Amino acid sequence: MPGRTPTDAVRAFLDPLEVAISCLGQAKITLSPGGKNTPDREHSWMLNGGNGYSRSGWHFEAQMGYRIIRTNEPDRGPWRVTTTAYRYRLAVPEHDLFRMHWHPAGNSPVDYPHLHAALGPERITEQALKAHLRTSRMTLEQAIRWSFEVGMPPACADWEERLDSAEKPHLEHRSWH
């Protein structure tokens, strides 16, 4: 997401994410130290300080790695934020429904975007638990959308419109396709 200053770029990055999170309910993004304006180093944000968000027996977690970088695109702003990793999780008591991961610089040999999908407690096998189902890069908005589509109650009736409008700038400014 572009901006005139590092702080402007971070605000342009976070504003749509906060709109998406508002569809869950009262939740907030917590940034790592320096995450508002320190360029050229790894930062992260977490939903509710890493505690995620719970509602009606459903639990959603989200965190994302990012960097504030200088760009060679002066018409879009000399600074932008680029995503470096993400982890999204939806669970019901004692059971994960899905986990969406992308951690290319992590310790795992799996560096591509992937999904861990649960089939239900009676159908979980060791192979299913370890499977890394390859996906394209997934947005936070997509993870929230999937959560509502499988039954988590949204906090607002216009959640589809909010998620579409929040996702649009991320898709327009992404460097991956």
Coordinates of N, CA, C and O in Angstrom, one line a residue:
M1 N 0.8 -1.2 0.0 CA 0.0 0.0 0.0 C 0.9 1.2 0.0 O 1.8 1.3 0.8
P2 N 0.7 2.2 -0.9 CA 1.5 3.3 -1.0 C 1.2 4.5 -0.1 O 0.1 4.5 0.5
G3 N 2.3 5.3 0.1 CA 2.1 6.5 1.0 C 3.2 7.5 0.8 O 4.3 7.1 0.3
R4 N 3.0 8.7 1.2 CA 4.0 9.8 1.1 C 5.2 9.6 2.1 O 6.3 9.9 1.8
T5 N 4.8 9.0 3.2 CA 5.8 8.7 4.3 C 5.6 7.3 4.8 O 4.6 6.7 4.4
P6 N 6.5 6.7 5.5 CA 6.3 5.4 6.0 C 5.0 5.3 6.9 O 4.3 4.3 6.7
T7 N 4.8 6.3 7.7 CA 3.5 6.3 8.5 C 2.3 6.3 7.6 O 1.3 5.6 7.9
D8 N 2.3 7.1 6.5 CA 1.2 7.1 5.6 C 1.0 5.8 4.9 O -0.2 5.3 4.7
A9 N 2.0 5.1 4.6 CA 2.0 3.8 3.9 C 1.4 2.8 4.9 O 0.5 2.0 4.5
V10 N 1.8 2.8 6.1 CA 1.2 1.9 7.1 C -0.2 2.2 7.3 O -1.1 1.2 7.4
R11 N -0.6 3.4 7.4 CA -2.0 3.8 7.6 C -2.9 3.3 6.4 O -3.9 2.7 6.6
A12 N -2.3 3.4 5.2 CA -3.1 3.0 4.0 C -3.2 1.4 4.0 O -4.1 0.9 3.5
F13 N -2.2 0.8 4.6 CA -2.2 -0.7 4.7 C -3.2 -1.2 5.8 O -4.0 -2.1 5.5
L14 N -3.2 -0.5 6.9 CA -4.0 -0.9 8.0 C -5.5 -0.5 7.9 O -6.4 -1.3 8.4
D15 N -5.8 0.6 7.4 CA -7.2 1.1 7.3 C -8.2 0.0 6.7 O -9.2 -0.3 7.4
P16 N -7.9 -0.5 5.6 CA -8.8 -1.6 5.0 C -8.8 -2.8 5.9 O -9.9 -3.4 6.0
L17 N -7.7 -3.2 6.5 CA -7.7 -4.4 7.4 C -8.6 -4.2 8.6 O -9.3 -5.1 9.0
E18 N -8.6 -2.9 9.1 CA -9.5 -2.6 10.2 C -11.0 -2.7 9.8 O -11.8 -3.1 10.6
V19 N -11.3 -2.3 8.6 CA -12.7 -2.4 8.1 C -13.0 -3.9 8.1 O -14.1 -4.3 8.5
A20 N -12.2 -4.7 7.6 CA -12.4 -6.2 7.5 C -12.6 -6.7 8.9 O -13.6 -7.5 9.1
I21 N -11.8 -6.4 9.8 CA -11.9 -6.9 11.2 C -13.2 -6.4 11.9 O -13.7 -7.1 12.7
S22 N -13.7 -5.3 11.5 CA -14.9 -4.8 12.1 C -16.1 -5.7 11.8 O -17.1 -5.7 12.5
C23 N -16.0 -6.5 10.7 CA -17.0 -7.5 10.4 C -17.1 -8.6 11.5 O -18.1 -9.3 11.6
L24 N -16.0 -8.8 12.2 CA -16.0 -9.8 13.3 C -16.7 -9.3 14.5 O -17.4 -10.1 15.2
G25 N -16.4 -8.1 14.8 CA -17.0 -7.4 16.0 C -15.9 -6.5 16.6 O -15.0 -6.0 15.9
Q26 N -16.0 -6.3 17.9 CA -15.0 -5.4 18.6 C -13.6 -6.1 18.7 O -13.4 -7.0 19.6
A27 N -12.8 -5.8 17.8 CA -11.4 -6.3 17.8 C -10.5 -5.3 17.3 O -10.9 -4.3 16.7
K28 N -9.2 -5.5 17.6 CA -8.2 -4.5 17.1 C -6.9 -5.1 16.6 O -6.6 -6.2 17.0
I29 N -6.2 -4.4 15.8 CA -4.9 -4.8 15.4 C -3.8 -4.3 16.3 O -3.8 -3.1 16.6
T30 N -2.9 -5.1 16.8 CA -1.8 -4.8 17.6 C -0.5 -4.9 16.8 O -0.3 -5.9 16.2
L31 N 0.2 -3.8 16.8 CA 1.5 -3.8 16.0 C 2.7 -4.1 16.8 O 2.7 -3.8 18.0
S32 N 3.7 -4.6 16.2 CA 5.0 -4.8 16.8 C 5.7 -3.5 17.0 O 5.3 -2.5 16.4
P33 N 6.6 -3.4 17.9 CA 7.3 -2.1 18.2 C 7.9 -1.5 16.9 O 8.5 -2.3 16.1
G34 N 7.7 -0.3 16.6 CA 8.2 0.4 15.4 C 7.3 0.1 14.2 O 7.6 0.6 13.1
G35 N 6.3 -0.7 14.3 CA 5.4 -1.1 13.2 C 4.7 0.0 12.5 O 4.1 -0.2 11.4
K36 N 4.6 1.2 13.1 CA 3.9 2.3 12.5 C 4.7 3.1 11.5 O 4.2 3.8 10.6
N37 N 6.1 3.0 11.7 CA 6.9 4.0 10.9 C 8.3 3.6 10.6 O 9.1 4.4 10.1
T38 N 8.8 2.5 11.1 CA 10.2 2.1 10.9 C 10.4 1.3 9.7 O 10.0 0.1 9.6
P39 N 11.1 1.9 8.7 CA 11.2 1.1 7.4 C 12.4 0.1 7.5 O 13.2 0.1 8.4
D40 N 12.3 -0.8 6.5 CA 13.4 -1.8 6.2 C 13.7 -2.7 7.3 O 14.8 -3.1 7.5
R41 N 12.7 -3.1 8.0 CA 12.8 -4.2 9.0 C 11.5 -5.0 9.1 O 10.5 -4.5 8.7
E42 N 11.6 -6.2 9.6 CA 10.4 -7.0 9.7 C 9.5 -6.5 10.8 O 10.0 -6.3 11.9
H43 N 8.2 -6.4 10.5 CA 7.2 -6.0 11.5 C 6.1 -7.1 11.4 O 6.0 -7.9 10.5
S44 N 5.2 -7.0 12.4 CA 4.0 -7.9 12.4 C 2.8 -7.2 13.1 O 3.0 -6.2 13.9
W45 N 1.7 -7.6 12.7 CA 0.5 -7.2 13.5 C -0.2 -8.5 13.9 O -0.1 -9.5 13.2
M46 N -1.0 -8.4 15.0 CA -1.7 -9.5 15.5 C -3.1 -9.1 15.9 O -3.3 -7.9 16.3
L47 N -4.1 -9.9 15.7 CA -5.5 -9.6 16.1 C -5.6 -9.7 17.6 O -5.2 -10.8 18.2
N48 N -6.0 -8.6 18.2 CA -6.1 -8.5 19.7 C -4.9 -9.0 20.5 O -5.0 -9.8 21.4
G49 N -3.7 -8.5 20.0 CA -2.5 -8.9 20.7 C -2.1 -10.3 20.7 O -1.4 -10.8 21.5
G50 N -2.6 -11.1 19.7 CA -2.3 -12.5 19.6 C -3.4 -13.4 20.2 O -3.3 -14.6 20.1
N51 N -4.4 -12.8 20.8 CA -5.4 -13.6 21.5 C -6.5 -14.0 20.5 O -7.4 -14.8 20.8
G52 N -6.6 -13.3 19.3 CA -7.6 -13.6 18.4 C -9.0 -13.1 18.8 O -9.0 -12.2 19.8
Y53 N -10.0 -13.5 18.2 CA -11.4 -13.0 18.5 C -12.3 -14.2 18.6 O -12.3 -15.1 17.8
S54 N -13.1 -14.2 19.7 CA -14.1 -15.3 19.9 C -15.5 -14.7 19.9 O -15.7 -13.6 20.5
R55 N -16.4 -15.5 19.4 CA -17.8 -15.1 19.3 C -18.7 -16.3 19.1 O -18.4 -17.1 18.2
S56 N -19.6 -16.5 20.0 CA -20.6 -17.6 19.9 C -20.0 -19.0 19.7 O -20.5 -19.8 18.9
G57 N -18.9 -19.3 20.4 CA -18.2 -20.6 20.3 C -17.2 -20.7 19.1 O -16.6 -21.7 19.0
W58 N -17.1 -19.6 18.3 CA -16.2 -19.6 17.2 C -14.9 -18.8 17.7 O -15.0 -17.9 18.4
H59 N -13.8 -19.2 17.1 CA -12.5 -18.5 17.5 C -11.7 -18.2 16.2 O -11.4 -19.2 15.4
F60 N -11.4 -16.9 15.9 CA -10.7 -16.5 14.7 C -9.4 -15.9 15.1 O -9.4 -15.0 16.0
E61 N -8.3 -16.3 14.6 CA -7.0 -15.7 14.8 C -6.4 -15.2 13.5 O -6.6 -15.8 12.5
A62 N -5.6 -14.1 13.6 CA -4.9 -13.6 12.5 C -3.6 -12.9 12.9 O -3.6 -12.2 13.9
Q63 N -2.6 -13.0 12.1 CA -1.4 -12.3 12.2 C -0.7 -12.2 10.9 O -0.9 -13.0 10.0
M64 N 0.0 -11.1 10.7 CA 0.6 -10.9 9.4 C 2.0 -10.2 9.6 O 2.1 -9.3 10.4
G65 N 3.0 -10.6 8.8 CA 4.3 -10.0 8.8 C 4.3 -9.0 7.6 O 3.6 -9.2 6.6
Y66 N 5.0 -7.9 7.8 CA 5.1 -6.9 6.7 C 6.4 -6.1 6.9 O 7.1 -6.1 7.9
R67 N 6.7 -5.4 5.8 CA 7.9 -4.5 5.8 C 7.4 -3.2 5.2 O 6.6 -3.2 4.3
I68 N 8.0 -2.1 5.7 CA 7.8 -0.8 5.1 C 9.0 -0.5 4.2 O 10.1 -0.5 4.7
I69 N 8.7 -0.4 2.9 CA 9.9 -0.3 1.9 C 9.7 1.0 1.1 O 8.7 1.5 0.8
R70 N 10.9 1.4 0.6 CA 10.9 2.5 -0.4 C 10.6 1.9 -1.7 O 11.0 0.8 -2.1
T71 N 9.9 2.7 -2.5 CA 9.5 2.2 -3.9 C 10.0 3.1 -5.0 O 10.4 4.2 -4.7
N72 N 10.1 2.5 -6.1 CA 10.6 3.3 -7.3 C 9.4 3.7 -8.1 O 9.5 3.9 -9.3
E73 N 8.2 3.9 -7.5 CA 7.0 4.3 -8.2 C 6.5 5.6 -7.6 O 5.6 5.6 -6.9
P74 N 7.1 6.7 -8.0 CA 6.8 8.0 -7.4 C 5.3 8.4 -7.6 O 4.8 9.1 -6.7
D75 N 4.7 7.9 -8.7 CA 3.3 8.3 -8.8 C 2.4 7.6 -7.8 O 1.3 8.1 -7.6
R76 N 2.8 6.5 -7.2 CA 2.0 5.8 -6.2 C 2.5 6.2 -4.8 O 1.8 5.8 -3.8
G77 N 3.6 6.9 -4.6 CA 4.1 7.3 -3.3 C 5.5 6.6 -3.1 O 5.7 5.5 -3.6
P78 N 6.4 7.3 -2.5 CA 7.7 6.8 -2.3 C 7.8 5.6 -1.3 O 8.9 5.0 -1.3
W79 N 6.8 5.4 -0.6 CA 6.8 4.3 0.4 C 5.6 3.4 0.2 O 4.6 3.8 -0.2
R80 N 5.8 2.1 0.6 CA 4.7 1.2 0.6 C 5.0 0.1 1.6 O 6.1 -0.1 2.1
V81 N 3.9 -0.6 1.9 CA 4.0 -1.8 2.8 C 3.8 -3.0 2.0 O 3.0 -3.1 1.1
T82 N 4.7 -4.0 2.2 CA 4.6 -5.3 1.5 C 4.4 -6.4 2.6 O 5.1 -6.3 3.6
T83 N 3.5 -7.3 2.3 CA 3.3 -8.4 3.2 C 4.4 -9.5 3.1 O 4.8 -9.8 1.9
T84 N 4.9 -10.0 4.2 CA 5.9 -11.0 4.2 C 5.5 -12.4 4.7 O 6.2 -13.3 4.5
A85 N 4.4 -12.4 5.3 CA 3.9 -13.7 5.9 C 2.5 -13.5 6.4 O 2.1 -12.4 6.7
Y86 N 1.7 -14.6 6.6 CA 0.5 -14.5 7.3 C 0.1 -15.8 7.9 O 0.6 -16.9 7.5
R87 N -0.8 -15.8 8.9 CA -1.3 -17.0 9.6 C -2.8 -16.6 10.0 O -3.0 -15.6 10.7
Y88 N -3.7 -17.3 9.4 CA -5.1 -17.1 9.8 C -5.6 -18.5 10.3 O -5.3 -19.5 9.8
R89 N -6.5 -18.5 11.3 CA -7.0 -19.7 11.9 C -8.5 -19.5 12.3 O -8.8 -18.5 12.9
L90 N -9.3 -20.5 12.0 CA -10.7 -20.6 12.4 C -10.9 -21.9 13.2 O -10.5 -22.9 12.7
A91 N -11.4 -21.8 14.4 CA -11.7 -23.0 15.2 C -13.0 -22.9 16.0 O -13.5 -21.8 16.2
V92 N -13.5 -24.0 16.3 CA -14.6 -24.2 17.3 C -14.0 -24.9 18.4 O -12.9 -25.4 18.4
P93 N -14.7 -25.0 19.6 CA -14.0 -25.6 20.7 C -13.3 -26.9 20.4 O -13.9 -27.8 19.9
E94 N -12.0 -26.9 20.7 CA -11.1 -28.0 20.6 C -11.0 -28.6 19.2 O -10.7 -29.8 19.0
H95 N -11.3 -27.8 18.2 CA -11.2 -28.3 16.8 C -10.9 -27.2 15.8 O -11.7 -26.2 15.7
D96 N -9.8 -27.2 15.1 CA -9.5 -26.3 14.0 C -10.4 -26.6 12.8 O -10.5 -27.8 12.5
L97 N -11.0 -25.6 12.2 CA -11.7 -25.8 10.9 C -10.7 -25.6 9.8 O -10.7 -26.3 8.8
F98 N -9.9 -24.5 9.8 CA -8.9 -24.3 8.8 C -7.8 -23.4 9.4 O -8.0 -22.7 10.3
R99 N -6.7 -23.5 8.8 CA -5.5 -22.6 9.0 C -5.0 -22.3 7.6 O -4.7 -23.2 6.8
M100 N -4.8 -21.0 7.4 CA -4.2 -20.5 6.1 C -2.8 -20.0 6.5 O -2.8 -19.1 7.4
H101 N -1.8 -20.4 5.9 CA -0.4 -20.0 6.2 C 0.3 -19.6 5.0 O 0.2 -20.2 3.9
W102 N 1.2 -18.7 5.2 CA 2.3 -18.4 4.2 C 3.4 -17.8 5.1 O 3.3 -16.8 5.7
H103 N 4.5 -18.5 5.1 CA 5.7 -18.1 5.9 C 7.0 -18.5 5.1 O 7.7 -19.4 5.5
P104 N 7.3 -17.7 4.1 CA 8.4 -18.1 3.2 C 9.8 -18.0 3.9 O 10.7 -18.7 3.4
A105 N 9.9 -17.3 4.9 CA 11.2 -17.1 5.6 C 11.2 -17.9 6.9 O 12.2 -17.7 7.7
G106 N 10.3 -18.7 7.2 CA 10.2 -19.4 8.4 C 11.1 -20.7 8.5 O 11.9 -20.9 7.5
N107 N 11.0 -21.4 9.5 CA 11.9 -22.6 9.7 C 11.3 -23.8 8.9 O 12.1 -24.8 8.7
S108 N 10.1 -23.8 8.5 CA 9.5 -24.9 7.7 C 10.0 -25.0 6.3 O 10.3 -23.9 5.7
P109 N 10.2 -26.2 5.8 CA 10.6 -26.3 4.4 C 9.4 -25.9 3.4 O 9.6 -25.7 2.2
V110 N 8.2 -25.7 4.0 CA 7.0 -25.4 3.2 C 7.0 -23.8 3.1 O 6.6 -23.2 4.1
D111 N 7.4 -23.3 2.0 CA 7.5 -21.8 1.9 C 6.4 -21.2 1.0 O 6.4 -20.0 0.7
Y112 N 5.5 -22.0 0.5 CA 4.5 -21.5 -0.4 C 3.2 -21.3 0.4 O 3.0 -21.9 1.5
P113 N 2.2 -20.5 -0.1 CA 0.9 -20.4 0.6 C 0.2 -21.7 0.6 O 0.2 -22.4 -0.4
H114 N -0.4 -22.0 1.8 CA -1.1 -23.3 1.9 C -2.2 -23.3 2.9 O -2.3 -22.3 3.7
L115 N -3.0 -24.3 2.9 CA -4.1 -24.5 3.8 C -4.0 -25.8 4.5 O -3.6 -26.8 4.0
H116 N -4.3 -25.7 5.8 CA -4.5 -26.9 6.6 C -6.0 -27.0 6.8 O -6.6 -26.1 7.5
A117 N -6.7 -28.0 6.3 CA -8.1 -28.1 6.4 C -8.5 -29.3 7.3 O -8.0 -30.4 7.1
A118 N -9.3 -29.1 8.2 CA -9.8 -30.1 9.1 C -11.1 -30.7 8.5 O -11.9 -30.0 7.9
L119 N -11.2 -32.0 8.6 CA -12.3 -32.7 8.0 C -13.4 -33.1 9.1 O -14.4 -33.7 8.7
G120 N -13.1 -32.8 10.3 CA -14.0 -33.2 11.4 C -13.3 -34.2 12.3 O -12.4 -35.0 11.7
P121 N -13.5 -34.2 13.6 CA -12.7 -35.0 14.5 C -12.7 -36.5 14.1 O -11.6 -37.2 14.3
E122 N -13.8 -37.0 13.6 CA -13.8 -38.5 13.3 C -13.1 -38.8 12.0 O -12.8 -40.0 11.7
R123 N -12.7 -37.8 11.2 CA -12.0 -38.1 9.9 C -10.6 -37.6 9.9 O -9.9 -37.7 8.8
I124 N -10.1 -37.1 11.0 CA -8.7 -36.5 11.0 C -7.7 -37.7 11.0 O -7.8 -38.6 11.9
T125 N -6.8 -37.7 10.1 CA -5.8 -38.7 10.0 C -4.5 -38.0 10.2 O -4.4 -36.7 10.1
E126 N -3.4 -38.7 10.5 CA -2.1 -38.1 10.6 C -1.7 -37.4 9.3 O -1.2 -36.3 9.3
Q127 N -2.0 -38.0 8.2 CA -1.8 -37.4 6.9 C -2.5 -36.1 6.7 O -2.0 -35.2 6.2
A128 N -3.8 -36.1 7.1 CA -4.6 -34.9 6.9 C -4.0 -33.8 7.8 O -4.0 -32.6 7.4
L129 N -3.6 -34.1 9.0 CA -3.0 -33.1 9.9 C -1.7 -32.4 9.3 O -1.5 -31.3 9.5
K130 N -1.0 -33.2 8.6 CA 0.3 -32.8 8.1 C 0.2 -32.2 6.7 O 1.2 -31.6 6.2
A131 N -0.9 -32.3 6.1 CA -1.0 -31.9 4.7 C -0.9 -30.4 4.6 O -1.5 -29.6 5.4
H132 N -0.2 -29.9 3.6 CA 0.0 -28.5 3.2 C -0.7 -28.3 1.9 O 0.0 -28.5 0.8
L133 N -1.9 -28.0 1.8 CA -2.7 -27.9 0.6 C -2.3 -26.6 -0.1 O -2.7 -25.5 0.4
R134 N -1.6 -26.6 -1.2 CA -1.2 -25.4 -1.9 C -2.3 -24.5 -2.3 O -3.3 -25.0 -2.8
T135 N -2.2 -23.2 -2.1 CA -3.2 -22.2 -2.5 C -2.5 -21.1 -3.1 O -1.2 -21.0 -3.1
S136 N -3.2 -20.1 -3.6 CA -2.7 -18.8 -4.0 C -2.5 -18.0 -2.7 O -3.0 -18.5 -1.6
R137 N -1.9 -16.9 -2.7 CA -1.8 -16.0 -1.5 C -3.3 -15.7 -1.1 O -4.1 -15.3 -2.0
M138 N -3.6 -15.7 0.1 CA -4.9 -15.4 0.7 C -4.9 -14.1 1.5 O -4.0 -13.9 2.2
T139 N -5.9 -13.4 1.3 CA -6.0 -12.1 2.0 C -6.7 -12.4 3.4 O -7.4 -13.4 3.5
L140 N -6.6 -11.4 4.3 CA -7.3 -11.5 5.5 C -8.8 -11.5 5.2 O -9.6 -12.2 5.9
E141 N -9.2 -10.7 4.3 CA -10.6 -10.6 3.9 C -11.2 -12.0 3.5 O -12.3 -12.3 3.8
Q142 N -10.4 -12.7 2.7 CA -10.8 -14.0 2.3 C -10.9 -15.0 3.5 O -11.9 -15.8 3.6
A143 N -10.0 -14.9 4.4 CA -10.1 -15.8 5.6 C -11.4 -15.4 6.4 O -12.1 -16.3 6.9
I144 N -11.7 -14.2 6.6 CA -12.9 -13.8 7.3 C -14.1 -14.2 6.5 O -15.1 -14.7 7.1
R145 N -14.1 -14.0 5.2 CA -15.2 -14.4 4.4 C -15.5 -15.9 4.5 O -16.6 -16.4 4.7
W146 N -14.4 -16.8 4.5 CA -14.6 -18.2 4.6 C -15.2 -18.5 6.0 O -16.0 -19.4 6.2
S147 N -14.7 -17.8 7.0 CA -15.3 -18.0 8.4 C -16.8 -17.8 8.5 O -17.5 -18.6 9.0
F148 N -17.3 -16.8 7.8 CA -18.7 -16.5 7.8 C -19.4 -17.6 7.0 O -20.5 -18.0 7.3
E149 N -18.8 -17.9 5.9 CA -19.5 -18.9 5.0 C -19.6 -20.3 5.6 O -20.5 -21.0 5.2
V150 N -18.7 -20.6 6.6 CA -18.9 -21.9 7.2 C -19.7 -21.8 8.5 O -19.9 -22.8 9.2
G151 N -20.1 -20.6 8.9 CA -21.0 -20.5 10.0 C -20.7 -19.6 11.1 O -21.6 -19.3 12.0
M152 N -19.6 -19.0 11.2 CA -19.3 -18.0 12.2 C -20.2 -16.8 12.0 O -20.3 -16.3 10.9
P153 N -20.9 -16.3 13.0 CA -21.8 -15.2 12.8 C -21.1 -13.9 12.6 O -20.2 -13.5 13.5
P154 N -21.4 -13.1 11.6 CA -20.8 -11.8 11.4 C -21.4 -10.8 12.4 O -22.5 -11.0 12.9
A155 N -20.7 -9.7 12.6 CA -21.2 -8.7 13.5 C -22.0 -7.6 12.8 O -22.6 -6.8 13.4
C156 N -22.1 -7.7 11.5 CA -22.8 -6.7 10.7 C -23.5 -7.4 9.5 O -23.0 -8.4 9.0
A157 N -24.6 -6.8 9.1 CA -25.4 -7.4 8.0 C -24.7 -7.1 6.6 O -24.8 -7.9 5.7
D158 N -23.9 -6.1 6.5 CA -23.3 -5.7 5.3 C -21.8 -6.2 5.2 O -21.0 -5.6 4.5
W159 N -21.5 -7.3 5.8 CA -20.2 -7.9 5.8 C -19.6 -8.2 4.5 O -18.4 -7.9 4.2
E160 N -20.4 -8.6 3.5 CA -19.9 -8.9 2.2 C -19.4 -7.6 1.5 O -18.3 -7.6 0.9
E161 N -20.2 -6.6 1.6 CA -19.8 -5.3 1.0 C -18.5 -4.7 1.7 O -17.6 -4.2 1.0
R162 N -18.5 -4.8 3.0 CA -17.3 -4.3 3.7 C -16.1 -5.1 3.3 O -15.0 -4.5 3.1
L163 N -16.2 -6.4 3.3 CA -15.0 -7.2 2.9 C -14.5 -7.0 1.5 O -13.3 -6.8 1.2
D164 N -15.5 -6.8 0.6 CA -15.1 -6.5 -0.8 C -14.4 -5.2 -0.9 O -13.4 -5.0 -1.6
S165 N -14.9 -4.1 -0.2 CA -14.3 -2.8 -0.3 C -13.0 -2.8 0.4 O -12.1 -2.1 0.0
A166 N -12.8 -3.6 1.5 CA -11.5 -3.6 2.2 C -10.5 -4.4 1.4 O -9.3 -4.0 1.4
E167 N -10.9 -5.4 0.7 CA -10.0 -6.2 -0.1 C -9.5 -5.5 -1.3 O -8.4 -5.7 -1.8
K168 N -10.3 -4.7 -1.9 CA -10.0 -4.0 -3.2 C -8.7 -3.3 -3.2 O -7.9 -3.6 -4.1
P169 N -8.3 -2.4 -2.3 CA -7.0 -1.8 -2.4 C -5.9 -2.7 -2.3 O -4.8 -2.5 -2.9
H170 N -6.0 -3.8 -1.5 CA -4.9 -4.8 -1.4 C -4.7 -5.5 -2.7 O -3.6 -5.7 -3.1
L171 N -5.8 -5.8 -3.4 CA -5.6 -6.5 -4.6 C -5.1 -5.6 -5.7 O -4.3 -6.0 -6.6
E172 N -5.5 -4.3 -5.7 CA -5.0 -3.3 -6.6 C -3.5 -3.0 -6.5 O -2.8 -2.8 -7.5
H173 N -3.0 -3.0 -5.3 CA -1.6 -2.7 -5.0 C -0.7 -3.8 -4.8 O 0.5 -3.6 -4.5
R174 N -1.2 -5.0 -4.9 CA -0.3 -6.2 -4.6 C 0.8 -6.3 -5.7 O 0.6 -5.9 -6.8
S175 N 1.9 -6.9 -5.3 CA 2.9 -7.2 -6.3 C 2.9 -8.6 -6.7 O 3.7 -9.0 -7.5
W176 N 2.0 -9.4 -6.2 CA 1.9 -10.8 -6.6 C 0.5 -11.0 -7.3 O -0.4 -10.3 -7.0
H177 N 0.4 -12.0 -8.1 CA -0.8 -12.3 -8.9 C -1.0 -13.8 -9.0 O -0.2 -14.6 -9.0

